[in-house]
């Protein structure tokens, strides 16, 4: 299995999933360019380059195929890989992600990029947390909020901005019918970034897709509801097998 983390985070945020999966699967998680311990620059962030990075992980690990799990923007990268190299993707799990956005959302993403370039990561921290987590998590889980805040504040704002520019350009809707992998779609009930409507658009476009809406979660469902994510993921993988 290959797990691909979200914008601004790193491989360590899959800890709950790795613990649940590693007894049954060989699990690979990695830091995307400019995240965690991986070097990177703003120039790394186009959809094609990001998909090539994911394909490179397969190549370096000697994988002919694997189950791929992508969260948020990296669900989009996983879609791109499934379209470019369908034989490589044994199954696809898309968490809190989308295949396209409204013009209003694209404008907001480009504005977010501008704020990061001018004000640094501190300028986008609060609004990011409010999009990513429910009010209950913000209030009751200071451990999660502190961990994520420290990670985000260490990020390169230029890489962060470049990623948002890339996300604003994504439009994969017309190609979804070409995804042949069995696909699991998971979305937080209160996700405002990639809402349940976006998840249903994915389900409608991908022939072999199932969807589950996760209660009491926003955009970072694996952090807010890891047990529910793991339950659906393990059941899906058993069914695919």
PDB file of N, CA and C in Angstrom, residues 6-111:
ATOM      1  N   UNK A   6      -1.468  14.918   2.898  1.00  0.00           N
ATOM      2  CA  UNK A   6      -2.085  16.169   2.436  1.00  0.00           C
ATOM      3  C   UNK A   6      -1.075  17.307   2.343  1.00  0.00           C
ATOM      4  N   UNK A   7      -1.509  18.396   1.719  1.00  0.00           N
ATOM      5  CA  UNK A   7      -0.720  19.626   1.665  1.00  0.00           C
ATOM      6  C   UNK A   7      -0.350  20.059   3.079  1.00  0.00           C
ATOM      7  N   UNK A   8       0.927  20.389   3.270  1.00  0.00           N
ATOM      8  CA  UNK A   8       1.366  20.952   4.532  1.00  0.00           C
ATOM      9  C   UNK A   8       1.741  19.962   5.609  1.00  0.00           C
ATOM     10  N   UNK A   9       1.400  18.676   5.438  1.00  0.00           N
ATOM     11  CA  UNK A   9       1.679  17.688   6.479  1.00  0.00           C
ATOM     12  C   UNK A   9       2.863  16.814   6.062  1.00  0.00           C
ATOM     13  N   UNK A  10       2.972  15.605   6.596  1.00  0.00           N
ATOM     14  CA  UNK A  10       4.068  14.711   6.243  1.00  0.00           C
ATOM     15  C   UNK A  10       3.642  13.276   6.506  1.00  0.00           C
ATOM     16  N   UNK A  11       4.531  12.338   6.244  1.00  0.00           N
ATOM     17  CA  UNK A  11       4.179  10.917   6.332  1.00  0.00           C
ATOM     18  C   UNK A  11       3.739  10.490   7.727  1.00  0.00           C
ATOM     19  N   UNK A  12       4.215  11.187   8.755  1.00  0.00           N
ATOM     20  CA  UNK A  12       3.903  10.769  10.127  1.00  0.00           C
ATOM     21  C   UNK A  12       2.415  10.887  10.451  1.00  0.00           C
ATOM     22  N   UNK A  13       1.670  11.644   9.662  1.00  0.00           N
ATOM     23  CA  UNK A  13       0.247  11.818   9.934  1.00  0.00           C
ATOM     24  C   UNK A  13      -0.590  10.610   9.500  1.00  0.00           C
ATOM     25  N   UNK A  14       0.051   9.602   8.929  1.00  0.00           N
ATOM     26  CA  UNK A  14      -0.617   8.338   8.641  1.00  0.00           C
ATOM     27  C   UNK A  14      -0.411   7.331   9.767  1.00  0.00           C
ATOM     28  N   UNK A  15       0.065   7.764  10.924  1.00  0.00           N
ATOM     29  CA  UNK A  15       0.442   6.811  11.975  1.00  0.00           C
ATOM     30  C   UNK A  15      -0.686   5.864  12.368  1.00  0.00           C
ATOM     31  N   UNK A  16      -1.916   6.391  12.483  1.00  0.00           N
ATOM     32  CA  UNK A  16      -3.037   5.540  12.877  1.00  0.00           C
ATOM     33  C   UNK A  16      -3.368   4.508  11.801  1.00  0.00           C
ATOM     34  N   UNK A  17      -3.243   4.904  10.542  1.00  0.00           N
ATOM     35  CA  UNK A  17      -3.528   3.975   9.454  1.00  0.00           C
ATOM     36  C   UNK A  17      -2.417   2.929   9.322  1.00  0.00           C
ATOM     37  N   UNK A  18      -1.181   3.339   9.474  1.00  0.00           N
ATOM     38  CA  UNK A  18      -0.074   2.388   9.393  1.00  0.00           C
ATOM     39  C   UNK A  18      -0.219   1.325  10.475  1.00  0.00           C
ATOM     40  N   UNK A  19      -0.564   1.752  11.686  1.00  0.00           N
ATOM     41  CA  UNK A  19      -0.738   0.800  12.782  1.00  0.00           C
ATOM     42  C   UNK A  19      -1.834  -0.215  12.474  1.00  0.00           C
ATOM     43  N   UNK A  20      -2.904   0.231  11.837  1.00  0.00           N
ATOM     44  CA  UNK A  20      -4.028  -0.658  11.529  1.00  0.00           C
ATOM     45  C   UNK A  20      -3.736  -1.573  10.340  1.00  0.00           C
ATOM     46  N   UNK A  21      -2.901  -1.114   9.405  1.00  0.00           N
ATOM     47  CA  UNK A  21      -2.709  -1.823   8.142  1.00  0.00           C
ATOM     48  C   UNK A  21      -1.485  -2.734   8.112  1.00  0.00           C
ATOM     49  N   UNK A  22      -0.470  -2.413   8.913  1.00  0.00           N
ATOM     50  CA  UNK A  22       0.829  -3.054   8.690  1.00  0.00           C
ATOM     51  C   UNK A  22       0.834  -4.539   9.009  1.00  0.00           C
ATOM     52  N   UNK A  23      -0.124  -5.032   9.775  1.00  0.00           N
ATOM     53  CA  UNK A  23      -0.182  -6.460  10.032  1.00  0.00           C
ATOM     54  C   UNK A  23      -0.663  -7.264   8.842  1.00  0.00           C
ATOM     55  N   UNK A  24      -1.327  -6.598   7.897  1.00  0.00           N
ATOM     56  CA  UNK A  24      -1.908  -7.280   6.745  1.00  0.00           C
ATOM     57  C   UNK A  24      -1.273  -6.874   5.418  1.00  0.00           C
ATOM     58  N   UNK A  25      -0.615  -5.714   5.397  1.00  0.00           N
ATOM     59  CA  UNK A  25      -0.093  -5.173   4.147  1.00  0.00           C
ATOM     60  C   UNK A  25       1.306  -4.611   4.352  1.00  0.00           C
ATOM     61  N   UNK A  26       2.088  -4.620   3.285  1.00  0.00           N
ATOM     62  CA  UNK A  26       3.330  -3.845   3.271  1.00  0.00           C
ATOM     63  C   UNK A  26       2.945  -2.396   2.986  1.00  0.00           C
ATOM     64  N   UNK A  27       3.283  -1.498   3.885  1.00  0.00           N
ATOM     65  CA  UNK A  27       2.805  -0.116   3.809  1.00  0.00           C
ATOM     66  C   UNK A  27       3.973   0.825   3.561  1.00  0.00           C
ATOM     67  N   UNK A  28       3.805   1.694   2.576  1.00  0.00           N
ATOM     68  CA  UNK A  28       4.787   2.733   2.282  1.00  0.00           C
ATOM     69  C   UNK A  28       4.114   4.090   2.460  1.00  0.00           C
ATOM     70  N   UNK A  29       4.700   4.931   3.296  1.00  0.00           N
ATOM     71  CA  UNK A  29       4.317   6.342   3.378  1.00  0.00           C
ATOM     72  C   UNK A  29       5.578   7.151   3.119  1.00  0.00           C
ATOM     73  N   UNK A  30       5.431   8.307   2.498  1.00  0.00           N
ATOM     74  CA  UNK A  30       6.612   9.092   2.147  1.00  0.00           C
ATOM     75  C   UNK A  30       6.293  10.580   2.239  1.00  0.00           C
ATOM     76  N   UNK A  31       7.332  11.379   2.371  1.00  0.00           N
ATOM     77  CA  UNK A  31       7.185  12.829   2.402  1.00  0.00           C
ATOM     78  C   UNK A  31       7.223  13.371   0.976  1.00  0.00           C
ATOM     79  N   UNK A  32       6.210  14.138   0.621  1.00  0.00           N
ATOM     80  CA  UNK A  32       6.185  14.795  -0.676  1.00  0.00           C
ATOM     81  C   UNK A  32       7.277  15.861  -0.761  1.00  0.00           C
ATOM     82  N   UNK A  33       7.652  16.314  -1.961  1.00  0.00           N
ATOM     83  CA  UNK A  33       8.678  17.354  -2.090  1.00  0.00           C
ATOM     84  C   UNK A  33       8.332  18.609  -1.274  1.00  0.00           C
ATOM     85  N   UNK A  34       9.314  19.062  -0.501  1.00  0.00           N
ATOM     86  CA  UNK A  34       9.109  20.254   0.313  1.00  0.00           C
ATOM     87  C   UNK A  34       8.346  20.007   1.594  1.00  0.00           C
ATOM     88  N   UNK A  35       8.165  18.752   1.966  1.00  0.00           N
ATOM     89  CA  UNK A  35       7.440  18.379   3.182  1.00  0.00           C
ATOM     90  C   UNK A  35       8.287  17.417   4.006  1.00  0.00           C
ATOM     91  N   UNK A  36       8.096  17.470   5.329  1.00  0.00           N
ATOM     92  CA  UNK A  36       8.851  16.563   6.184  1.00  0.00           C
ATOM     93  C   UNK A  36      10.338  16.667   5.930  1.00  0.00           C
ATOM     94  N   UNK A  37      10.960  15.536   5.613  1.00  0.00           N
ATOM     95  CA  UNK A  37      12.403  15.512   5.371  1.00  0.00           C
ATOM     96  C   UNK A  37      12.770  15.463   3.892  1.00  0.00           C
ATOM     97  N   UNK A  38      11.769  15.664   3.029  1.00  0.00           N
ATOM     98  CA  UNK A  38      12.055  15.651   1.586  1.00  0.00           C
ATOM     99  C   UNK A  38      12.327  17.058   1.077  1.00  0.00           C
ATOM    100  N   UNK A  39      13.446  17.263   0.408  1.00  0.00           N
ATOM    101  CA  UNK A  39      13.690  18.580  -0.182  1.00  0.00           C
ATOM    102  C   UNK A  39      12.703  18.832  -1.309  1.00  0.00           C
ATOM    103  N   UNK A  40      12.460  20.096  -1.585  1.00  0.00           N
ATOM    104  CA  UNK A  40      11.554  20.433  -2.673  1.00  0.00           C
ATOM    105  C   UNK A  40      11.482  21.927  -2.875  1.00  0.00           C
ATOM    106  N   UNK A  41      10.928  22.324  -4.005  1.00  0.00           N
ATOM    107  CA  UNK A  41      10.812  23.735  -4.343  1.00  0.00           C
ATOM    108  C   UNK A  41       9.442  23.989  -4.944  1.00  0.00           C
ATOM    109  N   UNK A  42       9.049  25.259  -5.079  1.00  0.00           N
ATOM    110  CA  UNK A  42       7.757  25.562  -5.706  1.00  0.00           C
ATOM    111  C   UNK A  42       7.635  24.994  -7.119  1.00  0.00           C
ATOM    112  N   UNK A  43       8.747  24.869  -7.821  1.00  0.00           N
ATOM    113  CA  UNK A  43       8.709  24.381  -9.202  1.00  0.00           C
ATOM    114  C   UNK A  43       8.297  22.909  -9.295  1.00  0.00           C
ATOM    115  N   UNK A  44       8.340  22.189  -8.174  1.00  0.00           N
ATOM    116  CA  UNK A  44       7.946  20.780  -8.179  1.00  0.00           C
ATOM    117  C   UNK A  44       6.441  20.592  -8.314  1.00  0.00           C
ATOM    118  N   UNK A  45       5.682  21.681  -8.132  1.00  0.00           N
ATOM    119  CA  UNK A  45       4.246  21.501  -7.941  1.00  0.00           C
ATOM    120  C   UNK A  45       3.409  21.858  -9.162  1.00  0.00           C
ATOM    121  N   UNK A  46       3.368  20.868 -10.068  1.00  0.00           N
ATOM    122  CA  UNK A  46       2.338  20.779 -11.097  1.00  0.00           C
ATOM    123  C   UNK A  46       1.717  19.402 -10.930  1.00  0.00           C
ATOM    124  N   UNK A  47       0.526  19.193 -11.471  1.00  0.00           N
ATOM    125  CA  UNK A  47      -0.132  17.891 -11.323  1.00  0.00           C
ATOM    126  C   UNK A  47       0.725  16.790 -11.942  1.00  0.00           C
ATOM    127  N   UNK A  48       1.277  17.043 -13.117  1.00  0.00           N
ATOM    128  CA  UNK A  48       2.085  16.027 -13.795  1.00  0.00           C
ATOM    129  C   UNK A  48       3.344  15.689 -13.001  1.00  0.00           C
ATOM    130  N   UNK A  49       4.006  16.721 -12.464  1.00  0.00           N
ATOM    131  CA  UNK A  49       5.225  16.457 -11.683  1.00  0.00           C
ATOM    132  C   UNK A  49       4.905  15.707 -10.403  1.00  0.00           C
ATOM    133  N   UNK A  50       3.797  16.074  -9.760  1.00  0.00           N
ATOM    134  CA  UNK A  50       3.425  15.400  -8.519  1.00  0.00           C
ATOM    135  C   UNK A  50       3.078  13.933  -8.776  1.00  0.00           C
ATOM    136  N   UNK A  51       2.364  13.663  -9.878  1.00  0.00           N
ATOM    137  CA  UNK A  51       2.048  12.279 -10.242  1.00  0.00           C
ATOM    138  C   UNK A  51       3.331  11.509 -10.570  1.00  0.00           C
ATOM    139  N   UNK A  52       4.304  12.201 -11.168  1.00  0.00           N
ATOM    140  CA  UNK A  52       5.582  11.553 -11.476  1.00  0.00           C
ATOM    141  C   UNK A  52       6.342  11.191 -10.202  1.00  0.00           C
ATOM    142  N   UNK A  53       6.234  12.035  -9.170  1.00  0.00           N
ATOM    143  CA  UNK A  53       6.851  11.717  -7.878  1.00  0.00           C
ATOM    144  C   UNK A  53       6.248  10.433  -7.317  1.00  0.00           C
ATOM    145  N   UNK A  54       4.920  10.322  -7.362  1.00  0.00           N
ATOM    146  CA  UNK A  54       4.251   9.123  -6.875  1.00  0.00           C
ATOM    147  C   UNK A  54       4.659   7.900  -7.692  1.00  0.00           C
ATOM    148  N   UNK A  55       4.726   8.052  -8.999  1.00  0.00           N
ATOM    149  CA  UNK A  55       5.184   6.950  -9.844  1.00  0.00           C
ATOM    150  C   UNK A  55       6.624   6.565  -9.507  1.00  0.00           C
ATOM    151  N   UNK A  56       7.439   7.553  -9.140  1.00  0.00           N
ATOM    152  CA  UNK A  56       8.822   7.281  -8.753  1.00  0.00           C
ATOM    153  C   UNK A  56       8.924   6.460  -7.484  1.00  0.00           C
ATOM    154  N   UNK A  57       7.984   6.659  -6.559  1.00  0.00           N
ATOM    155  CA  UNK A  57       7.951   5.838  -5.343  1.00  0.00           C
ATOM    156  C   UNK A  57       7.716   4.376  -5.721  1.00  0.00           C
ATOM    157  N   UNK A  58       6.787   4.136  -6.640  1.00  0.00           N
ATOM    158  CA  UNK A  58       6.557   2.774  -7.130  1.00  0.00           C
ATOM    159  C   UNK A  58       7.844   2.197  -7.718  1.00  0.00           C
ATOM    160  N   UNK A  59       8.483   2.970  -8.571  1.00  0.00           N
ATOM    161  CA  UNK A  59       9.689   2.498  -9.250  1.00  0.00           C
ATOM    162  C   UNK A  59      10.801   2.179  -8.241  1.00  0.00           C
ATOM    163  N   UNK A  60      11.024   3.103  -7.303  1.00  0.00           N
ATOM    164  CA  UNK A  60      12.114   2.921  -6.348  1.00  0.00           C
ATOM    165  C   UNK A  60      11.871   1.741  -5.410  1.00  0.00           C
ATOM    166  N   UNK A  61      10.588   1.460  -5.133  1.00  0.00           N
ATOM    167  CA  UNK A  61      10.253   0.340  -4.256  1.00  0.00           C
ATOM    168  C   UNK A  61      10.097  -0.969  -5.018  1.00  0.00           C
ATOM    169  N   UNK A  62      10.228  -0.922  -6.341  1.00  0.00           N
ATOM    170  CA  UNK A  62      10.080  -2.116  -7.144  1.00  0.00           C
ATOM    171  C   UNK A  62       8.653  -2.621  -7.234  1.00  0.00           C
ATOM    172  N   UNK A  63       7.688  -1.712  -7.193  1.00  0.00           N
ATOM    173  CA  UNK A  63       6.272  -2.083  -7.208  1.00  0.00           C
ATOM    174  C   UNK A  63       5.721  -2.064  -8.628  1.00  0.00           C
ATOM    175  N   UNK A  64       5.156  -3.180  -9.044  1.00  0.00           N
ATOM    176  CA  UNK A  64       4.419  -3.187 -10.305  1.00  0.00           C
ATOM    177  C   UNK A  64       3.045  -2.571 -10.114  1.00  0.00           C
ATOM    178  N   UNK A  65       2.468  -2.789  -8.918  1.00  0.00           N
ATOM    179  CA  UNK A  65       1.157  -2.214  -8.603  1.00  0.00           C
ATOM    180  C   UNK A  65       1.003  -2.138  -7.097  1.00  0.00           C
ATOM    181  N   UNK A  66       0.054  -1.321  -6.652  1.00  0.00           N
ATOM    182  CA  UNK A  66      -0.188  -1.172  -5.224  1.00  0.00           C
ATOM    183  C   UNK A  66      -1.565  -0.560  -5.002  1.00  0.00           C
ATOM    184  N   UNK A  67      -2.079  -0.737  -3.799  1.00  0.00           N
ATOM    185  CA  UNK A  67      -3.252  -0.003  -3.358  1.00  0.00           C
ATOM    186  C   UNK A  67      -2.783   1.414  -2.997  1.00  0.00           C
ATOM    187  N   UNK A  68      -3.477   2.429  -3.486  1.00  0.00           N
ATOM    188  CA  UNK A  68      -3.063   3.817  -3.270  1.00  0.00           C
ATOM    189  C   UNK A  68      -4.137   4.555  -2.468  1.00  0.00           C
ATOM    190  N   UNK A  69      -3.690   5.237  -1.419  1.00  0.00           N
ATOM    191  CA  UNK A  69      -4.576   6.032  -0.575  1.00  0.00           C
ATOM    192  C   UNK A  69      -4.101   7.476  -0.617  1.00  0.00           C
ATOM    193  N   UNK A  70      -4.978   8.392  -1.020  1.00  0.00           N
ATOM    194  CA  UNK A  70      -4.610   9.800  -1.114  1.00  0.00           C
ATOM    195  C   UNK A  70      -5.569  10.677  -0.338  1.00  0.00           C
ATOM    196  N   UNK A  71      -5.021  11.604   0.408  1.00  0.00           N
ATOM    197  CA  UNK A  71      -5.808  12.533   1.226  1.00  0.00           C
ATOM    198  C   UNK A  71      -5.745  13.936   0.635  1.00  0.00           C
ATOM    199  N   UNK A  72      -6.897  14.561   0.448  1.00  0.00           N
ATOM    200  CA  UNK A  72      -7.004  15.949   0.001  1.00  0.00           C
ATOM    201  C   UNK A  72      -6.328  16.119  -1.366  1.00  0.00           C
ATOM    202  N   UNK A  73      -5.382  17.061  -1.486  1.00  0.00           N
ATOM    203  CA  UNK A  73      -4.732  17.285  -2.780  1.00  0.00           C
ATOM    204  C   UNK A  73      -4.097  16.007  -3.306  1.00  0.00           C
ATOM    205  N   UNK A  74      -3.660  15.154  -2.401  1.00  0.00           N
ATOM    206  CA  UNK A  74      -2.969  13.957  -2.862  1.00  0.00           C
ATOM    207  C   UNK A  74      -3.944  12.872  -3.289  1.00  0.00           C
ATOM    208  N   UNK A  75      -5.221  13.048  -2.986  1.00  0.00           N
ATOM    209  CA  UNK A  75      -6.240  12.264  -3.654  1.00  0.00           C
ATOM    210  C   UNK A  75      -6.334  12.647  -5.120  1.00  0.00           C
ATOM    211  N   UNK A  76      -6.080  13.919  -5.424  1.00  0.00           N
ATOM    212  CA  UNK A  76      -6.061  14.366  -6.824  1.00  0.00           C
ATOM    213  C   UNK A  76      -4.849  13.795  -7.555  1.00  0.00           C
ATOM    214  N   UNK A  77      -3.714  13.767  -6.875  1.00  0.00           N
ATOM    215  CA  UNK A  77      -2.513  13.179  -7.459  1.00  0.00           C
ATOM    216  C   UNK A  77      -2.724  11.680  -7.697  1.00  0.00           C
ATOM    217  N   UNK A  78      -3.392  11.022  -6.750  1.00  0.00           N
ATOM    218  CA  UNK A  78      -3.688   9.597  -6.915  1.00  0.00           C
ATOM    219  C   UNK A  78      -4.609   9.368  -8.109  1.00  0.00           C
ATOM    220  N   UNK A  79      -5.592  10.259  -8.301  1.00  0.00           N
ATOM    221  CA  UNK A  79      -6.444  10.158  -9.484  1.00  0.00           C
ATOM    222  C   UNK A  79      -5.612  10.294 -10.765  1.00  0.00           C
ATOM    223  N   UNK A  80      -4.688  11.248 -10.759  1.00  0.00           N
ATOM    224  CA  UNK A  80      -3.851  11.465 -11.938  1.00  0.00           C
ATOM    225  C   UNK A  80      -3.015  10.232 -12.254  1.00  0.00           C
ATOM    226  N   UNK A  81      -2.491   9.574 -11.219  1.00  0.00           N
ATOM    227  CA  UNK A  81      -1.718   8.347 -11.452  1.00  0.00           C
ATOM    228  C   UNK A  81      -2.613   7.230 -11.986  1.00  0.00           C
ATOM    229  N   UNK A  82      -3.812   7.104 -11.430  1.00  0.00           N
ATOM    230  CA  UNK A  82      -4.740   6.069 -11.894  1.00  0.00           C
ATOM    231  C   UNK A  82      -5.107   6.267 -13.360  1.00  0.00           C
ATOM    232  N   UNK A  83      -5.130   7.524 -13.802  1.00  0.00           N
ATOM    233  CA  UNK A  83      -5.420   7.815 -15.216  1.00  0.00           C
ATOM    234  C   UNK A  83      -4.200   7.573 -16.102  1.00  0.00           C
ATOM    235  N   UNK A  84      -3.019   7.940 -15.592  1.00  0.00           N
ATOM    236  CA  UNK A  84      -1.803   7.822 -16.402  1.00  0.00           C
ATOM    237  C   UNK A  84      -1.266   6.397 -16.450  1.00  0.00           C
ATOM    238  N   UNK A  85      -1.428   5.650 -15.349  1.00  0.00           N
ATOM    239  CA  UNK A  85      -0.870   4.291 -15.255  1.00  0.00           C
ATOM    240  C   UNK A  85      -1.876   3.372 -14.578  1.00  0.00           C
ATOM    241  N   UNK A  86      -2.968   3.066 -15.235  1.00  0.00           N
ATOM    242  CA  UNK A  86      -4.055   2.309 -14.595  1.00  0.00           C
ATOM    243  C   UNK A  86      -3.628   0.952 -14.057  1.00  0.00           C
ATOM    244  N   UNK A  87      -2.695   0.281 -14.703  1.00  0.00           N
ATOM    245  CA  UNK A  87      -2.263  -1.036 -14.237  1.00  0.00           C
ATOM    246  C   UNK A  87      -1.504  -0.962 -12.916  1.00  0.00           C
ATOM    247  N   UNK A  88      -0.975   0.218 -12.590  1.00  0.00           N
ATOM    248  CA  UNK A  88      -0.191   0.369 -11.364  1.00  0.00           C
ATOM    249  C   UNK A  88      -1.060   0.502 -10.122  1.00  0.00           C
ATOM    250  N   UNK A  89      -2.314   0.903 -10.306  1.00  0.00           N
ATOM    251  CA  UNK A  89      -3.178   1.207  -9.160  1.00  0.00           C
ATOM    252  C   UNK A  89      -4.146   0.048  -8.951  1.00  0.00           C
ATOM    253  N   UNK A  90      -3.830  -0.803  -7.990  1.00  0.00           N
ATOM    254  CA  UNK A  90      -4.644  -1.986  -7.709  1.00  0.00           C
ATOM    255  C   UNK A  90      -6.007  -1.585  -7.153  1.00  0.00           C
ATOM    256  N   UNK A  91      -6.004  -0.597  -6.288  1.00  0.00           N
ATOM    257  CA  UNK A  91      -7.242   0.023  -5.814  1.00  0.00           C
ATOM    258  C   UNK A  91      -6.927   1.457  -5.440  1.00  0.00           C
ATOM    259  N   UNK A  92      -7.982   2.251  -5.325  1.00  0.00           N
ATOM    260  CA  UNK A  92      -7.822   3.682  -5.084  1.00  0.00           C
ATOM    261  C   UNK A  92      -8.722   4.075  -3.922  1.00  0.00           C
ATOM    262  N   UNK A  93      -8.136   4.692  -2.911  1.00  0.00           N
ATOM    263  CA  UNK A  93      -8.926   5.251  -1.809  1.00  0.00           C
ATOM    264  C   UNK A  93      -8.730   6.754  -1.800  1.00  0.00           C
ATOM    265  N   UNK A  94      -9.820   7.483  -1.956  1.00  0.00           N
ATOM    266  CA  UNK A  94      -9.789   8.944  -2.052  1.00  0.00           C
ATOM    267  C   UNK A  94     -10.478   9.519  -0.834  1.00  0.00           C
ATOM    268  N   UNK A  95      -9.712  10.255  -0.022  1.00  0.00           N
ATOM    269  CA  UNK A  95     -10.226  10.784   1.244  1.00  0.00           C
ATOM    270  C   UNK A  95     -10.267  12.310   1.188  1.00  0.00           C
ATOM    271  N   UNK A  96     -11.445  12.865   1.430  1.00  0.00           N
ATOM    272  CA  UNK A  96     -11.603  14.325   1.510  1.00  0.00           C
ATOM    273  C   UNK A  96     -10.929  15.012   0.321  1.00  0.00           C
ATOM    274  N   UNK A  97     -11.361  14.634  -0.866  1.00  0.00           N
ATOM    275  CA  UNK A  97     -10.742  15.183  -2.067  1.00  0.00           C
ATOM    276  C   UNK A  97     -11.809  15.467  -3.119  1.00  0.00           C
ATOM    277  N   UNK A  98     -11.367  15.910  -4.286  1.00  0.00           N
ATOM    278  CA  UNK A  98     -12.286  16.316  -5.356  1.00  0.00           C
ATOM    279  C   UNK A  98     -11.602  16.103  -6.691  1.00  0.00           C
ATOM    280  N   UNK A  99     -12.364  16.290  -7.758  1.00  0.00           N
ATOM    281  CA  UNK A  99     -11.793  16.216  -9.099  1.00  0.00           C
ATOM    282  C   UNK A  99     -11.809  17.567  -9.801  1.00  0.00           C
ATOM    283  N   UNK A 100     -12.525  18.544  -9.231  1.00  0.00           N
ATOM    284  CA  UNK A 100     -12.600  19.894  -9.794  1.00  0.00           C
ATOM    285  C   UNK A 100     -13.245  20.808  -8.762  1.00  0.00           C
ATOM    286  N   UNK A 101     -13.191  22.119  -9.041  1.00  0.00           N
ATOM    287  CA  UNK A 101     -13.717  23.109  -8.096  1.00  0.00           C
ATOM    288  C   UNK A 101     -14.473  24.193  -8.849  1.00  0.00           C
ATOM    289  N   UNK A 102     -15.316  24.889  -8.116  1.00  0.00           N
ATOM    290  CA  UNK A 102     -16.037  26.027  -8.687  1.00  0.00           C
ATOM    291  C   UNK A 102     -15.075  27.190  -8.906  1.00  0.00           C
ATOM    292  N   UNK A 103     -15.491  28.133  -9.723  1.00  0.00           N
ATOM    293  CA  UNK A 103     -14.668  29.325  -9.945  1.00  0.00           C
ATOM    294  C   UNK A 103     -14.437  30.077  -8.647  1.00  0.00           C
ATOM    295  N   UNK A 104     -15.456  30.119  -7.801  1.00  0.00           N
ATOM    296  CA  UNK A 104     -15.320  30.803  -6.515  1.00  0.00           C
ATOM    297  C   UNK A 104     -14.260  30.129  -5.649  1.00  0.00           C
ATOM    298  N   UNK A 105     -14.263  28.802  -5.621  1.00  0.00           N
ATOM    299  CA  UNK A 105     -13.266  28.079  -4.833  1.00  0.00           C
ATOM    300  C   UNK A 105     -11.865  28.271  -5.397  1.00  0.00           C
ATOM    301  N   UNK A 106     -11.741  28.273  -6.713  1.00  0.00           N
ATOM    302  CA  UNK A 106     -10.430  28.480  -7.328  1.00  0.00           C
ATOM    303  C   UNK A 106      -9.873  29.858  -6.980  1.00  0.00           C
ATOM    304  N   UNK A 107     -10.738  30.861  -6.974  1.00  0.00           N
ATOM    305  CA  UNK A 107     -10.314  32.204  -6.605  1.00  0.00           C
ATOM    306  C   UNK A 107      -9.836  32.241  -5.158  1.00  0.00           C
ATOM    307  N   UNK A 108     -10.565  31.564  -4.274  1.00  0.00           N
ATOM    308  CA  UNK A 108     -10.176  31.519  -2.862  1.00  0.00           C
ATOM    309  C   UNK A 108      -8.827  30.821  -2.679  1.00  0.00           C
ATOM    310  N   UNK A 109      -8.581  29.775  -3.453  1.00  0.00           N
ATOM    311  CA  UNK A 109      -7.302  29.061  -3.361  1.00  0.00           C
ATOM    312  C   UNK A 109      -6.144  29.943  -3.805  1.00  0.00           C
ATOM    313  N   UNK A 110      -6.342  30.686  -4.883  1.00  0.00           N
ATOM    314  CA  UNK A 110      -5.269  31.569  -5.357  1.00  0.00           C
ATOM    315  C   UNK A 110      -5.038  32.717  -4.369  1.00  0.00           C
ATOM    316  N   UNK A 111      -6.099  33.178  -3.734  1.00  0.00           N
ATOM    317  CA  UNK A 111      -5.956  34.193  -2.690  1.00  0.00           C
ATOM    318  C   UNK A 111      -5.174  33.627  -1.507  1.00  0.00           C
TER     319      UNK A 111
END
